Short mmCIF file of C-alpha atoms in Angstrom, two decimals:
data_model
loop_
_atom_site.label_atom_id
_atom_site.label_comp_id
_atom_site.label_asym_id
_atom_site.label_seq_id
_atom_site.Cartn_x
_atom_site.Cartn_y
_atom_site.Cartn_z
CA MET K 17 -5.00 62.64 59.33
CA ASN K 18 -1.92 64.18 60.89
CA GLU K 19 -0.38 67.52 60.08
CA GLY K 20 2.38 66.00 57.99
CA THR K 21 -0.09 64.13 55.85
CA ILE K 22 -2.13 67.28 55.37
CA VAL K 23 1.00 69.24 54.39
CA ASN K 24 2.12 66.52 52.02
CA ALA K 25 -1.33 66.27 50.49
CA GLY K 26 -1.45 70.04 50.10
CA ALA K 27 2.00 70.07 48.49
CA LEU K 28 0.96 67.32 46.11
CA ILE K 29 -2.25 69.09 45.18
CA THR K 30 -0.33 72.35 44.70
CA ALA K 31 2.23 70.57 42.53
CA LEU K 32 -0.49 68.93 40.46
CA LEU K 33 -2.30 72.24 40.02
CA THR K 34 0.97 73.94 39.05
CA ILE K 35 1.75 71.21 36.52
CA ALA K 36 -1.78 71.46 35.12
CA LEU K 37 -1.44 75.24 34.85
CA LEU K 38 1.94 74.96 33.13
CA LEU K 39 0.60 72.35 30.74
CA GLY K 40 -2.34 74.58 29.93
CA MET K 41 -0.05 77.55 29.32
CA TRP K 42 2.28 75.45 27.17
CA ARG K 43 -0.62 74.11 25.11
CA ALA K 44 -1.97 77.62 24.60
CA ARG K 45 1.46 78.88 23.63
CA ARG K 46 1.93 75.88 21.39
CA ARG K 47 -1.31 76.67 19.61
CA ARG K 48 -0.23 80.28 19.23
CA PHE K 49 3.21 79.16 18.07
CA VAL K 50 1.72 76.74 15.53
CA ALA K 51 -0.68 79.43 14.37
CA PHE K 52 2.27 81.83 14.03
CA LEU K 53 4.20 79.27 12.00
CA LEU K 54 1.22 78.85 9.70
CA PHE K 55 0.76 82.63 9.47
CA ILE K 56 4.30 83.27 8.19
CA PRO K 57 4.03 81.23 4.94
CA ALA K 58 0.50 82.53 4.41
CA LEU K 59 1.79 86.10 4.73
CA LEU K 60 4.73 85.43 2.42
CA PHE K 61 2.41 83.76 -0.11
CA GLY K 62 0.10 86.75 0.01
CA ILE K 63 2.96 89.17 -0.54
CA ALA K 64 4.36 87.06 -3.39
CA ALA K 65 0.93 86.76 -5.02
CA SER K 66 0.39 90.52 -4.77
CA LEU K 67 3.80 91.25 -6.28
CA PHE K 68 3.23 88.70 -9.04
CA PHE K 69 -0.15 90.24 -9.86
CA TRP K 70 1.36 93.76 -9.84
CA TYR K 71 4.29 92.62 -11.99
CA GLY K 72 1.96 91.29 -14.69
CA HIS K 73 -0.79 93.91 -14.44
CA ARG K 74 1.04 97.16 -13.77
CA PRO K 75 -0.63 99.90 -15.83
CA GLN K 76 1.43 101.74 -18.41
CA PRO K 77 2.18 105.41 -17.71
CA ALA K 78 0.69 108.23 -19.73
CA PRO K 79 2.64 109.66 -22.68
CA ALA K 80 4.61 112.78 -21.79
CA GLN K 81 6.73 115.49 -23.32
CA GLU K 82 8.58 118.25 -21.52
CA ALA K 83 11.65 120.45 -21.60
CA LEU K 84 13.82 119.11 -18.78
CA PHE K 85 16.61 121.68 -19.06
CA PRO K 86 17.67 124.30 -21.60
CA GLY K 87 18.25 122.52 -24.91
CA ILE K 88 17.14 119.13 -23.52
CA GLU K 89 13.70 117.71 -24.32
CA TYR K 90 12.20 114.52 -22.91
CA THR K 91 9.51 112.38 -24.56
CA ARG K 92 7.82 109.29 -23.15
CA ALA K 93 6.01 107.30 -25.83
CA VAL K 94 3.63 104.50 -24.86
CA ARG K 95 2.51 101.79 -27.27
CA SER K 96 0.35 98.69 -27.14
CA THR K 97 1.37 97.18 -30.50
CA PRO K 98 3.13 95.02 -31.56
CA ARG K 99 3.36 94.53 -27.77
CA PRO K 100 3.28 96.78 -24.69
CA LEU K 101 6.17 99.25 -24.90
CA VAL K 102 7.30 102.28 -22.92
CA LEU K 103 9.95 104.30 -24.71
CA HIS K 104 11.98 107.19 -23.32
CA LEU K 105 13.61 109.70 -25.66
CA ILE K 106 15.98 112.57 -25.00
CA ARG K 107 16.80 115.19 -27.66
CA ILE K 108 19.79 117.40 -26.94
CA ASP K 109 20.55 120.55 -28.95
CA LEU K 110 24.34 120.41 -29.27
CA ALA K 111 24.57 124.18 -29.73
CA THR K 112 23.07 124.89 -26.29
CA PRO K 113 25.26 127.29 -24.26
CA GLY K 114 26.75 125.72 -21.14
CA LEU K 115 26.29 122.16 -22.46
CA GLU K 116 28.99 119.67 -21.45
CA PHE K 117 29.18 115.87 -21.77
CA VAL K 118 30.79 113.72 -19.09
CA VAL K 119 31.92 110.11 -19.52
CA THR K 120 32.85 108.03 -16.48
CA PRO K 121 36.54 108.81 -15.83
CA GLY K 122 39.10 106.04 -15.53
CA THR K 123 42.80 105.25 -15.37
CA PRO K 124 44.49 103.16 -18.10
CA GLY K 125 45.01 99.58 -16.96
CA GLU K 126 42.81 99.91 -13.89
CA ASP K 127 39.27 98.72 -13.19
CA LEU K 128 36.40 101.11 -12.55
CA PRO K 129 34.22 101.12 -9.43
CA ALA K 130 30.69 100.12 -10.48
CA ARG K 131 28.07 102.83 -10.01
CA THR K 132 24.36 103.06 -10.66
CA VAL K 133 23.34 105.81 -13.06
CA SER K 134 21.89 107.76 -10.13
CA GLU K 135 25.16 107.47 -8.22
CA PHE K 136 27.07 108.68 -11.28
CA LEU K 137 24.73 111.64 -11.75
CA THR K 138 25.05 112.66 -8.10
CA GLU K 139 28.82 112.14 -7.85
CA PHE K 140 29.57 114.34 -10.87
CA ASP K 141 26.79 116.89 -10.28
CA LEU K 142 25.02 116.24 -13.59
CA GLN K 143 21.54 116.99 -14.93
CA LEU K 144 21.07 113.86 -17.04
CA ALA K 145 22.73 110.45 -17.41
CA ILE K 146 22.32 107.04 -19.06
CA ASN K 147 24.21 103.76 -18.80
CA GLY K 148 27.12 103.21 -21.18
CA ALA K 149 29.17 100.29 -22.49
CA TYR K 150 29.06 96.54 -21.92
CA PHE K 151 31.30 95.44 -19.06
CA GLN K 152 32.74 92.50 -17.15
CA PRO K 153 32.58 90.71 -14.76
CA TRP K 154 28.84 90.45 -14.43
CA TRP K 155 26.16 87.97 -13.38
CA ASP K 156 22.56 88.16 -12.24
CA ARG K 157 21.39 84.80 -10.90
CA ALA K 158 18.87 86.05 -8.33
CA PRO K 159 17.93 89.24 -6.47
CA TRP K 160 20.39 88.21 -3.75
CA ASP K 161 23.08 86.79 -6.07
CA TYR K 162 24.43 89.32 -8.56
CA TYR K 163 27.61 91.17 -9.47
CA PRO K 164 28.67 93.93 -9.40
CA HIS K 165 27.42 95.81 -6.38
CA SER K 166 28.22 99.50 -6.15
CA GLY K 167 31.97 99.95 -5.76
CA ASP K 168 32.94 96.51 -7.09
CA PRO K 169 35.69 96.52 -9.76
CA VAL K 170 34.56 96.20 -13.40
CA HIS K 171 35.86 97.11 -16.84
CA PRO K 172 34.32 97.86 -20.28
CA VAL K 173 34.83 95.12 -22.88
CA PHE K 174 33.78 96.55 -26.26
CA GLY K 175 35.38 99.40 -28.16
CA ILE K 176 36.97 102.37 -26.50
CA ALA K 177 36.42 104.27 -23.27
CA ALA K 178 37.73 107.81 -22.88
CA ALA K 179 36.98 110.75 -20.63
CA ARG K 180 38.23 114.32 -21.14
CA GLY K 181 41.10 113.25 -23.35
CA THR K 182 42.22 110.22 -21.34
CA VAL K 183 41.77 106.95 -23.24
CA TYR K 184 41.68 104.36 -20.48
CA ALA K 185 40.25 101.25 -22.19
CA VAL K 186 40.44 99.66 -25.63
CA ASP K 187 38.94 96.24 -26.37
CA GLU K 188 40.93 93.05 -26.87
CA THR K 189 41.37 93.64 -30.61
CA GLY K 190 43.19 96.90 -29.90
CA THR K 191 40.72 98.82 -32.09
CA MET K 192 38.15 101.49 -31.43
CA SER K 193 35.45 99.22 -32.89
CA GLU K 194 31.94 100.70 -32.87
CA ALA K 195 31.89 103.75 -30.64
CA LEU K 196 30.40 107.13 -29.88
CA PHE K 197 32.84 110.06 -29.87
CA ILE K 198 32.15 113.54 -28.49
CA SER K 199 34.76 116.24 -28.89
CA ALA K 200 35.55 118.96 -26.38
CA ASP K 201 33.36 121.38 -28.39
CA ASN K 202 30.46 118.86 -28.54
CA GLN K 203 30.94 117.56 -32.08
CA VAL K 204 29.45 114.06 -32.17
CA SER K 205 30.64 111.25 -34.44
CA PHE K 206 30.65 107.47 -34.65
CA ARG K 207 33.52 105.05 -35.35
CA THR K 208 36.03 107.89 -35.86
CA PRO K 209 36.60 110.92 -33.60
CA VAL K 210 36.57 114.51 -34.77
CA GLY K 211 40.15 115.51 -33.98
CA ASP K 212 41.79 113.93 -30.96
CA THR K 213 39.75 111.51 -28.85
CA TYR K 214 38.12 113.41 -25.99
CA ASN K 215 35.01 111.55 -24.74
CA ALA K 216 34.20 108.08 -26.06
CA ILE K 217 31.97 105.10 -25.24
CA GLY K 218 32.07 101.78 -27.08
CA GLY K 219 29.00 99.90 -28.26
CA LEU K 220 28.31 96.42 -29.58
CA THR K 221 26.99 97.32 -33.03
CA MET K 222 25.86 100.26 -35.13
CA LEU K 223 22.11 100.43 -35.60
CA LEU K 224 21.93 103.09 -38.30
CA SER K 225 24.55 104.30 -40.76
CA SER K 226 23.58 107.24 -43.00
CA GLY K 227 19.95 106.41 -42.35
CA THR K 228 20.27 102.73 -43.29
CA ASN K 229 19.23 100.01 -40.84
CA VAL K 230 22.55 98.21 -40.31
CA ILE K 231 20.84 95.28 -38.57
CA ASP K 232 18.89 94.58 -41.80
CA VAL K 233 22.04 94.88 -43.90
CA LEU K 234 23.90 92.47 -41.63
CA ASN K 235 20.85 90.18 -41.61
CA VAL K 236 21.04 89.73 -37.84
CA GLU K 237 18.68 86.87 -36.96
CA ASP K 238 18.41 87.55 -33.22
CA GLU K 239 14.84 88.72 -32.56
CA SER K 240 15.02 88.44 -28.76
CA LEU K 241 13.22 91.19 -26.85
CA HIS K 242 15.09 93.12 -24.17
CA PRO K 243 15.34 96.54 -22.57
CA ARG K 244 17.61 98.66 -24.78
CA THR K 245 19.75 101.78 -24.66
CA ALA K 246 20.86 103.58 -27.83
CA VAL K 247 22.48 106.85 -28.80
CA GLY K 248 22.10 108.58 -32.17
CA LEU K 249 22.66 111.74 -34.16
CA ASP K 250 20.23 113.44 -36.56
CA GLU K 251 21.17 114.12 -40.19
CA SER K 252 22.10 117.74 -39.50
CA GLY K 253 24.56 116.67 -36.81
CA GLN K 254 23.02 119.20 -34.43
CA THR K 255 20.82 116.98 -32.25
CA LEU K 256 21.98 114.08 -30.08
CA ILE K 257 19.28 111.48 -29.48
CA LEU K 258 19.26 109.16 -26.47
CA MET K 259 16.75 106.32 -26.29
CA VAL K 260 15.96 103.94 -23.44
CA ILE K 261 13.26 101.29 -23.89
CA ASP K 262 11.87 99.42 -20.90
CA GLY K 263 11.55 95.65 -21.17
CA ARG K 264 11.07 92.30 -19.40
CA GLN K 265 7.96 93.68 -17.68
CA PRO K 266 4.86 91.84 -18.99
CA GLY K 267 1.88 94.04 -19.76
CA TYR K 268 3.92 97.17 -19.06
CA SER K 269 6.83 97.11 -21.49
CA GLU K 270 8.23 93.91 -22.98
CA GLY K 271 11.26 95.23 -24.89
CA VAL K 272 12.36 95.25 -28.52
CA SER K 273 14.79 93.46 -30.83
CA LEU K 274 17.87 95.17 -32.26
CA ARG K 275 16.12 95.52 -35.62
CA GLU K 276 13.15 97.21 -33.97
CA LEU K 277 15.48 99.44 -31.96
CA ALA K 278 17.14 100.64 -35.18
CA GLU K 279 13.75 101.39 -36.75
CA LEU K 280 12.59 103.28 -33.67
CA MET K 281 15.75 105.37 -33.64
CA ARG K 282 15.15 106.22 -37.30
CA ASP K 283 11.45 106.97 -36.65
CA PHE K 284 12.48 109.50 -34.00
CA GLY K 285 14.93 111.30 -36.27
CA ALA K 286 18.28 109.53 -35.93
CA TYR K 287 20.52 109.25 -39.01
CA GLN K 288 23.39 107.52 -37.22
CA ALA K 289 22.80 105.32 -34.17
CA LEU K 290 24.73 102.98 -31.89
CA ASN K 291 23.48 100.24 -29.56
CA LEU K 292 24.82 100.55 -26.01
CA ASP K 293 24.51 98.09 -23.13
CA GLY K 294 20.91 96.99 -22.56
CA GLY K 295 19.00 94.49 -20.46
CA GLY K 296 19.06 95.20 -16.75
CA SER K 297 21.60 97.98 -17.34
CA SER K 298 19.23 100.25 -19.32
CA THR K 299 18.62 103.32 -17.17
CA LEU K 300 17.79 106.99 -17.71
CA VAL K 301 18.09 109.43 -14.80
CA ALA K 302 17.58 113.20 -14.57
CA GLU K 303 18.16 115.68 -11.77
CA GLY K 304 14.83 116.41 -10.11
CA SER K 305 13.53 119.78 -8.99
CA ASP K 306 14.76 118.95 -5.49
CA GLY K 307 18.28 118.28 -6.77
CA GLN K 308 17.94 114.53 -6.23
CA PRO K 309 18.16 111.86 -8.98
CA SER K 310 14.83 111.07 -10.65
CA ILE K 311 14.64 107.76 -12.54
CA LEU K 312 12.71 108.43 -15.75
CA ASN K 313 12.43 104.84 -16.98
CA SER K 314 11.68 101.52 -15.27
CA PRO K 315 14.98 99.59 -15.03
CA ILE K 316 14.74 95.86 -14.33
CA HIS K 317 17.89 94.79 -12.51
CA SER K 318 17.67 91.41 -10.70
CA ARG K 319 14.09 90.96 -11.95
CA ILE K 320 12.91 93.86 -9.80
CA PRO K 321 11.17 96.72 -11.67
CA GLY K 322 12.64 100.08 -10.73
CA GLN K 323 15.93 98.71 -9.39
CA GLN K 324 19.12 100.06 -10.97
CA ARG K 325 22.14 97.96 -11.88
CA PRO K 326 25.62 99.26 -10.98
CA VAL K 327 27.52 99.54 -14.29
CA ALA K 328 31.01 100.43 -15.48
CA THR K 329 30.57 103.46 -17.74
CA HIS K 330 27.97 106.17 -18.15
CA LEU K 331 27.24 109.14 -20.38
CA GLY K 332 26.25 112.26 -18.50
CA VAL K 333 25.11 115.74 -19.41
CA SER K 334 25.84 118.94 -17.53
CA ILE K 335 23.94 122.05 -18.48
CA ARG K 336 24.74 125.21 -16.58
CA ALA K 337 23.45 128.72 -17.09
CA ALA K 338 26.07 131.33 -17.88
CA GLY K 339 27.93 132.37 -14.76
CA ASN K 340 27.22 129.14 -12.83
#
């Protein structure tokens, strides 16, 4: 065997060994790659199963009651009948010194930038806030397909919207319709303002009128269960009542009908009450001890518990000690 043959044979053997090594490495990588591809859906399935279990088995919170700020008391009521419910109630003493109400400001004829309730509370340096009126445009097809996002243009569609004396929206009928009015000196009324219109938020329907359940009188047949937001006034006219009820969260809080909402408002002391925007919009936020927004309820925007929906209008509360 000559030198050339030996060299050629060595080169061939080296090439064959290299090819075998590469094939072995590729097969090992392929196995790892296949295993990785199988791991991804298994991981996603595990995450989805865990979230689904949590969504349907999340424990209800404990009842609570505390004074959040001077003249403002918070109550969380938890019920298991007629279905799981978590209810959030705010009572505001209208005679509290330093108390001021803030409605989302706007300009007549112009859309509003959508904001979450937390964003509204932070932007206007408030201590408490809830969502306000129904608005358009809006859709919620999936967690990745919804409108509006924060900053997108929207406008209220029912009743009147006014902030600090500027009436910037009236519904298509040109009437005030059903609405909450708050004067500059914190006199609260429904349907008709006390004096000139100062702050106002429109609602879809009255719930209580002089203590009577309006939903019963109107014989509303809709018994669908949803998260709800309502605002009311006690018989003395001295206490404003805000109510937010969590819903669409099986085993945690499944929501109430309009008729049930009216009865709950009456049970908690309201004499007049108005239904505001509900569903995924229902949100109650307070300023925390660290100055940051603290979400008191469990909103359900885009089917995700705890996620807030950007909305058009809000009702906020500022309470400042004298001299601040």
